[in-house]
mmCIF file of C-alpha atoms in Angstrom:
data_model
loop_
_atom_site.group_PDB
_atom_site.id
_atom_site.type_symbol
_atom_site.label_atom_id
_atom_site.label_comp_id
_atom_site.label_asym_id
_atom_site.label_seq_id
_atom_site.Cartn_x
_atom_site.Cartn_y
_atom_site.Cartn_z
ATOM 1 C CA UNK D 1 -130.368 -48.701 164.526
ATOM 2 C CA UNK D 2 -129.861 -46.485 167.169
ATOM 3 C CA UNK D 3 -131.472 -46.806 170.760
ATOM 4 C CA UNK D 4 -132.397 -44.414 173.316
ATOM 5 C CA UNK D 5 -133.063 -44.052 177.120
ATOM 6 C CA UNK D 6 -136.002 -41.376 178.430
ATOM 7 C CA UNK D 7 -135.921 -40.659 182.273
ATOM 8 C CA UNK D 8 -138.630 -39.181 184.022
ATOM 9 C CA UNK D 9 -138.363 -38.903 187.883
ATOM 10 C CA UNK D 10 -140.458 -36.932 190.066
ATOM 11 C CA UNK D 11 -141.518 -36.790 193.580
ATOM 12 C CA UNK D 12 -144.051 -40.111 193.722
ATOM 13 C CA UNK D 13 -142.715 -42.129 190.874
ATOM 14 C CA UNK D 14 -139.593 -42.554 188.667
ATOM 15 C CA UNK D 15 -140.597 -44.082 184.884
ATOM 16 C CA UNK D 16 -137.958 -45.137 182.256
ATOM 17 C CA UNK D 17 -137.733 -46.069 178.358
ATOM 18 C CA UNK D 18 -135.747 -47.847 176.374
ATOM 19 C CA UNK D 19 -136.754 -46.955 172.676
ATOM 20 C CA UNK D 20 -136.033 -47.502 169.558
ATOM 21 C CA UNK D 21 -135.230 -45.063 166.735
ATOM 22 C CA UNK D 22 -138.904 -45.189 165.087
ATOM 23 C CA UNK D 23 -140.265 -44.980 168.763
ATOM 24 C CA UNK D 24 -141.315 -48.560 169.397
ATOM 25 C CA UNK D 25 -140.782 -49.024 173.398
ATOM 26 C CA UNK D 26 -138.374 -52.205 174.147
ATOM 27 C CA UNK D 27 -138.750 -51.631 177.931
ATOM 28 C CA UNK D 28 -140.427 -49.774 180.624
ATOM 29 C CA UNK D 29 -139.415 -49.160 183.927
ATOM 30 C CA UNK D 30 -141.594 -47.958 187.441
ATOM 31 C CA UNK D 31 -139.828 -47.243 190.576
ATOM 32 C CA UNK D 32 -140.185 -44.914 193.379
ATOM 33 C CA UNK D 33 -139.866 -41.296 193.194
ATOM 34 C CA UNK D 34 -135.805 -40.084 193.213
ATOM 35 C CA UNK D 35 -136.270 -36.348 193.886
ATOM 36 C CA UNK D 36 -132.873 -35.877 195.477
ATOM 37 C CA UNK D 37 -133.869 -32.834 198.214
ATOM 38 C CA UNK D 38 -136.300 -35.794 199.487
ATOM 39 C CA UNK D 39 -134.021 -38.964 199.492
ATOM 40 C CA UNK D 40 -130.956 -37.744 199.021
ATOM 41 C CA UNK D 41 -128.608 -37.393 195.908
ATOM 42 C CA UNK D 42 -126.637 -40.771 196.872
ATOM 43 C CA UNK D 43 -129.473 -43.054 197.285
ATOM 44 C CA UNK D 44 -131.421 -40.844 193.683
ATOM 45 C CA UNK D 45 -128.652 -42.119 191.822
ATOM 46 C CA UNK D 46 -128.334 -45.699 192.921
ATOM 47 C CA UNK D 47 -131.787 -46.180 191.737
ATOM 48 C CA UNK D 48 -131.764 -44.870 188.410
ATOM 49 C CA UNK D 49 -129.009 -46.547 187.678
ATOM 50 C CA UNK D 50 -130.266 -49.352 188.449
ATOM 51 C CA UNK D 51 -133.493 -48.737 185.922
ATOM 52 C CA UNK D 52 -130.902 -47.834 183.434
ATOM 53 C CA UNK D 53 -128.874 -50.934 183.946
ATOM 54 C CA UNK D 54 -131.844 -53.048 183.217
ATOM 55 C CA UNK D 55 -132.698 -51.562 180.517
ATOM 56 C CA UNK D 56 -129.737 -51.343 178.500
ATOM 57 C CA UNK D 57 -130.283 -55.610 178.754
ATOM 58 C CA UNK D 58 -132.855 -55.387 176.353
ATOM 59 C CA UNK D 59 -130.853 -53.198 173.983
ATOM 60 C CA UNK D 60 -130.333 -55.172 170.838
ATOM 61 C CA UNK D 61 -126.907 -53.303 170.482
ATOM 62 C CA UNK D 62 -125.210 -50.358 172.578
ATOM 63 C CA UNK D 63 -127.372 -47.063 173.706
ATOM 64 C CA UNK D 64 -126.691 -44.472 171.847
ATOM 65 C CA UNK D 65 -128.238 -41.472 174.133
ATOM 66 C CA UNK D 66 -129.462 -40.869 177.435
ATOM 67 C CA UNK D 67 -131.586 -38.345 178.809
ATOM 68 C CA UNK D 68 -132.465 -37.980 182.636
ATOM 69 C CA UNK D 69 -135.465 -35.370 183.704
ATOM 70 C CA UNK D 70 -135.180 -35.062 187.430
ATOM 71 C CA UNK D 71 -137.407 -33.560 189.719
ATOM 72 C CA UNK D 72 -134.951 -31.671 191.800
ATOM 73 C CA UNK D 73 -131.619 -32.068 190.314
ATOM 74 C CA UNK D 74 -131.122 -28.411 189.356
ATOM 75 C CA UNK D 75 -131.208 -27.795 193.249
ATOM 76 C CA UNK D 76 -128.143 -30.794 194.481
ATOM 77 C CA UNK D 77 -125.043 -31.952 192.678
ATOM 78 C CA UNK D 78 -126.133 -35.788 191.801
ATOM 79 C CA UNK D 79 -122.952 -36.228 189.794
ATOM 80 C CA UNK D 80 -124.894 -38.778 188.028
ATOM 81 C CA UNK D 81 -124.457 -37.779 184.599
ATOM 82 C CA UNK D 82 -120.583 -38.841 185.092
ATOM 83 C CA UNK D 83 -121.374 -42.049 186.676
ATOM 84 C CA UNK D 84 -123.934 -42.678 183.433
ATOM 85 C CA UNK D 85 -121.239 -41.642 181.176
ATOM 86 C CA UNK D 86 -118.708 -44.441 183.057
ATOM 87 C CA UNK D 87 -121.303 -47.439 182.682
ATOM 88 C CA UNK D 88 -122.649 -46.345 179.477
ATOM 89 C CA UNK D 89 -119.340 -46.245 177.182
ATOM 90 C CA UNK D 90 -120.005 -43.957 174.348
ATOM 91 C CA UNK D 91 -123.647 -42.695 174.620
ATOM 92 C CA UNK D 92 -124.451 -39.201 174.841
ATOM 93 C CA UNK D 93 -125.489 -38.192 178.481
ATOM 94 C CA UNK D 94 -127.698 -35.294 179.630
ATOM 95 C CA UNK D 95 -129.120 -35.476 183.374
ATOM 96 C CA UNK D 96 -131.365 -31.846 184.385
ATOM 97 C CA UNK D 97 -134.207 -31.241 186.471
ATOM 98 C CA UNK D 98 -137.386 -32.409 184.541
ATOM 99 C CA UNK D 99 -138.721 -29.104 183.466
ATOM 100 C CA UNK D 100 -137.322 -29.332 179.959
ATOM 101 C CA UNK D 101 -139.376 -32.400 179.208
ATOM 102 C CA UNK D 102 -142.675 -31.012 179.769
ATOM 103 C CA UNK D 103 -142.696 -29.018 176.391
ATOM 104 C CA UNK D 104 -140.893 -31.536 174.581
ATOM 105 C CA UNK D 105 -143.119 -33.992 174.333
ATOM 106 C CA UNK D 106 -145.736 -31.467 173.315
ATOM 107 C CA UNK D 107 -144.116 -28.914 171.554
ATOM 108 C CA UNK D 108 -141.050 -29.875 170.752
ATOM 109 C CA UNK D 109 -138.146 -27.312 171.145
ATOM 110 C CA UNK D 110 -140.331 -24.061 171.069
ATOM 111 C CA UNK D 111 -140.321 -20.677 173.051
ATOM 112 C CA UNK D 112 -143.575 -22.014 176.190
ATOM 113 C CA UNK D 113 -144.100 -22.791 179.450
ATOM 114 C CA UNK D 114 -144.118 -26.392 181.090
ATOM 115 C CA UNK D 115 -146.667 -26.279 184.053
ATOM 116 C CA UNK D 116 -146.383 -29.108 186.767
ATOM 117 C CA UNK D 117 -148.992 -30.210 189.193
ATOM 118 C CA UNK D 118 -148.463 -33.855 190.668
ATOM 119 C CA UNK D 119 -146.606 -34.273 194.177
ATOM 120 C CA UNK D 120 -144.758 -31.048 194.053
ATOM 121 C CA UNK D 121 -145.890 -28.287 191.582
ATOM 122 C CA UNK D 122 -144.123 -25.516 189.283
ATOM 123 C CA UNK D 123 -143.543 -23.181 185.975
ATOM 124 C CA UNK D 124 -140.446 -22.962 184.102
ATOM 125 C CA UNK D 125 -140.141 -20.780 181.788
ATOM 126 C CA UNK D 126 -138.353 -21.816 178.489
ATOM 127 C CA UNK D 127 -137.046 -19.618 175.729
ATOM 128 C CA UNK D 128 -134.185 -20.694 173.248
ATOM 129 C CA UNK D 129 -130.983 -21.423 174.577
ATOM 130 C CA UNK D 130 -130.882 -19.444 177.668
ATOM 131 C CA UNK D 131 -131.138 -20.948 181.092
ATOM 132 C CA UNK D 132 -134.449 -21.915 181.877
ATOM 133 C CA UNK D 133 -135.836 -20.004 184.402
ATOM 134 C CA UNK D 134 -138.219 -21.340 187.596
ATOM 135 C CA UNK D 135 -141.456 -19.572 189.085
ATOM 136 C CA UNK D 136 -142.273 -21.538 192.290
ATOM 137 C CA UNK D 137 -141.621 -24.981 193.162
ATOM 138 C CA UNK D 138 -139.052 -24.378 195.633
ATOM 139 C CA UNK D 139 -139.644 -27.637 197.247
ATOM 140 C CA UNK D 140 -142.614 -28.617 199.733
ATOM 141 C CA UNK D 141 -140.446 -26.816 202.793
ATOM 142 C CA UNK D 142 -141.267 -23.472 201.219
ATOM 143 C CA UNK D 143 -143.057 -23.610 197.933
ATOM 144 C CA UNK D 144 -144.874 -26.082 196.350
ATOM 145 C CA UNK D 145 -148.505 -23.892 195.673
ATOM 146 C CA UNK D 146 -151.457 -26.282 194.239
ATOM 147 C CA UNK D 147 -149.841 -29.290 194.336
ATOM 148 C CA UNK D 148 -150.683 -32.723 195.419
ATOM 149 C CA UNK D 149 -149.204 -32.456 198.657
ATOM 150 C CA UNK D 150 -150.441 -28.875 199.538
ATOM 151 C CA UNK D 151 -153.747 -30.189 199.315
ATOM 152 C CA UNK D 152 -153.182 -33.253 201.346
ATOM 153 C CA UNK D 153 -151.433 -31.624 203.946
ATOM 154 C CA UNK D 154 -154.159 -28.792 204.069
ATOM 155 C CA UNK D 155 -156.645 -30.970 204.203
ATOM 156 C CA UNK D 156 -155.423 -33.006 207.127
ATOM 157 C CA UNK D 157 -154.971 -29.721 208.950
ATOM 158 C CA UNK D 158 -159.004 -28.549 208.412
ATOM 159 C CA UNK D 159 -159.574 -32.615 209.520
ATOM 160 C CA UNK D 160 -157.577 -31.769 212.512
ATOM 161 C CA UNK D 161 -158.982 -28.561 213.356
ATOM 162 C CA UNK D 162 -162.636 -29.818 213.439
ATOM 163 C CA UNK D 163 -161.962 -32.292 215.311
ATOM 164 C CA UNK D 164 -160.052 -30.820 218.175
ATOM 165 C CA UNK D 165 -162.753 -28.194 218.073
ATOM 166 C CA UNK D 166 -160.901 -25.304 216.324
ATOM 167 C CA UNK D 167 -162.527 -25.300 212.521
ATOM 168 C CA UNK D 168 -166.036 -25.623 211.223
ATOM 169 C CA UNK D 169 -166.802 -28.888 210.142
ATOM 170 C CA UNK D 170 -165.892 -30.735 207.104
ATOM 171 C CA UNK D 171 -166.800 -34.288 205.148
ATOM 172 C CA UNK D 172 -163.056 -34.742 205.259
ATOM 173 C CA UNK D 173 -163.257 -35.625 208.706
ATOM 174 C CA UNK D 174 -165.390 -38.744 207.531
ATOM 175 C CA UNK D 175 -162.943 -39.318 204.356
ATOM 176 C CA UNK D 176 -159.534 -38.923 205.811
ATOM 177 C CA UNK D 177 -160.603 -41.183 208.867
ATOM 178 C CA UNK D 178 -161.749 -43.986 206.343
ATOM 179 C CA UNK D 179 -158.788 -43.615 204.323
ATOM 180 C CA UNK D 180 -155.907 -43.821 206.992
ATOM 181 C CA UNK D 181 -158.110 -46.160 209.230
ATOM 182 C CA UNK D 182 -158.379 -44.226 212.030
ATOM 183 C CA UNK D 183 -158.131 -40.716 213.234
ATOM 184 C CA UNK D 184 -155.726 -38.532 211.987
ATOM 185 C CA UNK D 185 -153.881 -38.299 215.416
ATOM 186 C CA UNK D 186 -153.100 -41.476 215.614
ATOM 187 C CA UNK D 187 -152.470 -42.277 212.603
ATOM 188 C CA UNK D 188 -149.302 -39.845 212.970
ATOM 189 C CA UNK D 189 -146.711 -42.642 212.316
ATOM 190 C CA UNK D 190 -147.814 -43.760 208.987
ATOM 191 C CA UNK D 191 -148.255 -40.111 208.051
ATOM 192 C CA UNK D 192 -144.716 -39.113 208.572
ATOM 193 C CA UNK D 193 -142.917 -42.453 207.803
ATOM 194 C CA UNK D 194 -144.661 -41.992 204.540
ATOM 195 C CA UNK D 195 -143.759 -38.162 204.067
ATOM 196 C CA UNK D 196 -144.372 -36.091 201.077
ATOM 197 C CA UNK D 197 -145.907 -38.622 199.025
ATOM 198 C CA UNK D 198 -148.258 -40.355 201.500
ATOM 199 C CA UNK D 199 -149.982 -37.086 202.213
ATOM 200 C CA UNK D 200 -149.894 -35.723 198.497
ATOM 201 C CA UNK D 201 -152.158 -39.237 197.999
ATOM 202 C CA UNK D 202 -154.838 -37.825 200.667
ATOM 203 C CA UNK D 203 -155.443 -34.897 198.113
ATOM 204 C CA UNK D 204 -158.230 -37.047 196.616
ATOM 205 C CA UNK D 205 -160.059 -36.738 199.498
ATOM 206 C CA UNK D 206 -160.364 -33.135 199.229
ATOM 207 C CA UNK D 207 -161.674 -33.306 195.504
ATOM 208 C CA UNK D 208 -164.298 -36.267 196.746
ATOM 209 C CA UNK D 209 -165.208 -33.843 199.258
ATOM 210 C CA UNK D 210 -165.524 -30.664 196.812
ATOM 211 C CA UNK D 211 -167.719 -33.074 194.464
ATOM 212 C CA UNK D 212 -170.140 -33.970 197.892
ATOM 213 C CA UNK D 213 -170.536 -30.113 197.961
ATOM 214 C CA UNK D 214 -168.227 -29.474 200.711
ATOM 215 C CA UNK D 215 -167.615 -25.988 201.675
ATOM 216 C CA UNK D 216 -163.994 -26.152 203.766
ATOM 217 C CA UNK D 217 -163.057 -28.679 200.203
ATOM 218 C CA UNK D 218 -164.478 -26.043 197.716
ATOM 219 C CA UNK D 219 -162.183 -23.075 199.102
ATOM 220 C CA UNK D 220 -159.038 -25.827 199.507
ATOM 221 C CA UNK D 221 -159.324 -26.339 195.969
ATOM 222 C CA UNK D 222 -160.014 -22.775 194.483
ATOM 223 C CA UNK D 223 -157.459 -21.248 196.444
ATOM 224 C CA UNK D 224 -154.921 -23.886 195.362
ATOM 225 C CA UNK D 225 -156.326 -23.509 191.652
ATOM 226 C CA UNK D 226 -155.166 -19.411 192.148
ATOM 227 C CA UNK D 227 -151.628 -20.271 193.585
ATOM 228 C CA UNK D 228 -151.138 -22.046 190.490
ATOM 229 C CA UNK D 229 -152.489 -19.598 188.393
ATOM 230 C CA UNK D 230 -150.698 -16.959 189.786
ATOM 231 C CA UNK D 231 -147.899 -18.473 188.150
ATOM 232 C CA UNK D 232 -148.915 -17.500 184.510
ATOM 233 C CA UNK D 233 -148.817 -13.698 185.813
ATOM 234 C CA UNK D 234 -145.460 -14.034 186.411
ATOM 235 C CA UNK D 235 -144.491 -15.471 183.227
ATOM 236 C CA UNK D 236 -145.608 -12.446 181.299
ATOM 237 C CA UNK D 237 -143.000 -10.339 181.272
ATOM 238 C CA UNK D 238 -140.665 -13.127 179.360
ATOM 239 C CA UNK D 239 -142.736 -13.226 176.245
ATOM 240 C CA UNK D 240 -144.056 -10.701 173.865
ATOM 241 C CA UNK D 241 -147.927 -11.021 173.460
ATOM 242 C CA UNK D 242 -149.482 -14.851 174.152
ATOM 243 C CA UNK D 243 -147.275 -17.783 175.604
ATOM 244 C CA UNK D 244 -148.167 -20.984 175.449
ATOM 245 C CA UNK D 245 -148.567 -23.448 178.921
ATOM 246 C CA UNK D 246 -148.046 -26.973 178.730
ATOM 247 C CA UNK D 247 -149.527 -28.564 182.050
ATOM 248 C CA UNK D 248 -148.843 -32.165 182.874
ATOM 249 C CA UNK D 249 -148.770 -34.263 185.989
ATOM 250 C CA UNK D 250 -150.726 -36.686 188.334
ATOM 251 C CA UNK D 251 -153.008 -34.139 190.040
ATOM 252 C CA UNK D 252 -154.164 -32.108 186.376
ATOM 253 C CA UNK D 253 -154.473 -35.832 185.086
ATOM 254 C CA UNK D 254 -156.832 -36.756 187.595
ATOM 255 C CA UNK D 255 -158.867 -33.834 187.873
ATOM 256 C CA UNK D 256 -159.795 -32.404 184.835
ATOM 257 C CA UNK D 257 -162.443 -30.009 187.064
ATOM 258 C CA UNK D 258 -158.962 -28.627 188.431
ATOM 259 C CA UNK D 259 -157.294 -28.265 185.275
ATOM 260 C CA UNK D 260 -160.301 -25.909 184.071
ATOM 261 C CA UNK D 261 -160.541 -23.968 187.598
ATOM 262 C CA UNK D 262 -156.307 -23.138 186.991
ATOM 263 C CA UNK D 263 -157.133 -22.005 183.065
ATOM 264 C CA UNK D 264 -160.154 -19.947 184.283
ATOM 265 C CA UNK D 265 -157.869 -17.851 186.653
ATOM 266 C CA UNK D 266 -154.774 -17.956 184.136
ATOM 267 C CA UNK D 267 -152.986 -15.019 182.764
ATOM 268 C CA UNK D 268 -155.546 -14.037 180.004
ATOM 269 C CA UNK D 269 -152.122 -14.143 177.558
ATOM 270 C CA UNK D 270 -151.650 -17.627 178.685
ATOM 271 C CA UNK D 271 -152.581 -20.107 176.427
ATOM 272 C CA UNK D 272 -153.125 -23.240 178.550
ATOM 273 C CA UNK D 273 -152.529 -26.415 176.873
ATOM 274 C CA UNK D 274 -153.088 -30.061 178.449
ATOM 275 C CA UNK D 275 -150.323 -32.656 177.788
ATOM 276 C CA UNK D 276 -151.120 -35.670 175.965
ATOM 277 C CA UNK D 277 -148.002 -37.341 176.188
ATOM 278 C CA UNK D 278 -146.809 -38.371 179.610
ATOM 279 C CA UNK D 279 -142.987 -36.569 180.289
ATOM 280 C CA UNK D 280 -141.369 -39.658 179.872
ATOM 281 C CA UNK D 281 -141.825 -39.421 176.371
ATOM 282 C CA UNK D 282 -140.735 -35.673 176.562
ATOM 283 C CA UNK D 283 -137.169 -37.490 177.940
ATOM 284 C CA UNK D 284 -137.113 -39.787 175.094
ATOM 285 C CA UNK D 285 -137.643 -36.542 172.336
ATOM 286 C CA UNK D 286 -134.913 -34.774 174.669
ATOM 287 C CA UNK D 287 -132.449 -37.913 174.251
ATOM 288 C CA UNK D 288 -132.999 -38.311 170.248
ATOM 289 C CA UNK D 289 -132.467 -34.493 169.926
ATOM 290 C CA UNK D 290 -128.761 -34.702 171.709
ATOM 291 C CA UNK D 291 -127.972 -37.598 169.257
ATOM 292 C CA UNK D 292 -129.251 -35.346 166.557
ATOM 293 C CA UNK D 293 -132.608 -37.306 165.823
ATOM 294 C CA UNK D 294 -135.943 -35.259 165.834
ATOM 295 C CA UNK D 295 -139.326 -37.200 167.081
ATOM 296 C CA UNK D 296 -141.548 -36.784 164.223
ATOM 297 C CA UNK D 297 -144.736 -37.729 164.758
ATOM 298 C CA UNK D 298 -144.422 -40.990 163.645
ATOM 299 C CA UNK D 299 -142.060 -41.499 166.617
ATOM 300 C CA UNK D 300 -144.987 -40.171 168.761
ATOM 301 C CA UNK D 301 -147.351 -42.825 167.532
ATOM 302 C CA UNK D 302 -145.527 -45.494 167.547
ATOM 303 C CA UNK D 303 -144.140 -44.412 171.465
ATOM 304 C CA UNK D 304 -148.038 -43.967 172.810
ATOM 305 C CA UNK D 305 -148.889 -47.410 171.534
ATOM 306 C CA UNK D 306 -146.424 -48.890 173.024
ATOM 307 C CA UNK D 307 -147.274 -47.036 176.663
ATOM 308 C CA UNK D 308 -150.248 -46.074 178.668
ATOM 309 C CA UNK D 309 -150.772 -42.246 178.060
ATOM 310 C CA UNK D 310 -150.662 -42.236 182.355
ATOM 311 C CA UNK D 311 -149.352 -38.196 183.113
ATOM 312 C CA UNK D 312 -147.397 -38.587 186.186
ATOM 313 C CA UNK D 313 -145.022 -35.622 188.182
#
């Protein structure tokens, strides 16, 4: 019997799998997110390995493959696929950034797109064997359209702006207050200590406030839903006639009002498609593949009964 390691890691939350050949789940892992450009490559690594480590203790014999999705590896030199390979005698090793695995867990190893909208948000492009190729998510310093933490952040600026007497008002004011416990201003030290991912969790507010029939939430919201769809205008020029769009991750999971407001203003030869698989299992179909295994839908099954369907980034 062989047994396989899936590694999804992203900008809130890293989630691991240690799987059999048929797709039955041994163990599951949840640690923090390890995107490299936000904790560093050094301190990325020493956590998953960790989460491997543990793992492989519940392997019944030796793991035969390993496949790492990482949000941000394609952009910093983790050398972590050697230090794998040196712990892991024998197993096949694969570490990339975790665009691959958001079509492989719905489509398998087809010509598509992988959409991503949780912390951080992109589009990669996929086609064959050639390198796969990036539209947006250049990292929440310069591009990171729709996401989570676009919203959050954007939202604690309108807060801000009302209430130093710059913006027109907004609900948020009320929402964001009650959430952080006091106002914004000084609540300045939790915001930064908890960076990227602390304000990426305030994005809920803005969604509670588009649902109260908030204006300033409303046109957050839309024009994040058009950055993101912008993105399926760029991709047409890579495919002849319709693509298809696999979107996964924590914000489309949550808010299936913002999944339909990105489709609506999609590339008309976009064919949107909703994951129902969370990308870990994409990592899992990615490390059978490498050993020369393909996840049949029996190996589906068996995986999502084993683990909460939960789409994370």
């Amino acid at each position: 019997m062989d047994y396989y390691i899936g590694v999804d890691s992203g900008g809130s939350k890293t989630e691991c799998v240690l799987a059999d050949e048929s797709g039955h789940v041994l163990q599951r892992s949840v640690d923090c997110g390890c995107n490299p450009l936000d904790i560093g490559p050094c301190l990325a690594s020493e956590i998953i390995l960790k989460n491997l480590e543990q793992l492989a203790e519940h392997a019944p014999e030796r793991v035969s493959s390993i496949y790492a999705g990482i949000a941000g590896a394609n952009h910093v030199d983790m050398h972590l696929a050697e230090s794998i390979k040196q712990r892991f005698d024998g197993a096949k090793v694969r570490v990339e950034d975790d665009r691959r695995i958001v079509v492989s867990g719905t489509l398998g190893h087809a010509d598509s797109c992988g959409m991503i909208c949780g912390t951080g948000s992109s589009l990669s492009i996929i086609i064959g064997d050639e390198p796969i190729r990036q539209v947006g998510g250049l990292g929440y310093l310069i591009d990171t359209g729709g996401s989570g933490y676009e919203l959050g952040q954007a939202g604690l600026r309108q807060v801000c702006r009302y209430l130093d007497g710059r913006g027109e008002y907004t609900v948020l004011a009320e929402l964001m207050t009650g959430v952080l416990g006091k106002e914004p201003w000084d609540a300045l030290a939790d915001i930064y200590a908890g960076g990227r991912p602390f304000i990426a969790s305030l994005a809920h507010t803005v969604f509670e406030g588009m649902d109260m029939g908030d204006t300033v939430c409303r046109r957050l919201v839309e024009e994040s839903a058009y950055k993101l769809s912008e993105l399926t205008f760029a991709a047409e020029k890579y495919f002849d006639g319709e693509f298809p769009v696999v979107m996964t991750g924590g914000i489309f999971n949550a808010y299936p009002k913002y999944v339909q407001l990105v489709c609506a203003k999609a590339s008309p030869k976009a064919k949107m498609i909703m994951a129902e698989v969370p990308p870990v299992y994409g990592a899992l179909v990615e490390a059978m593949w490498q050993n020369g295994q393909i996840a049949d839908m029996t190996v589906r099954s068996n995986f999502m009964r084993c683990v909460s369907p939960s789409i994370s980034e």
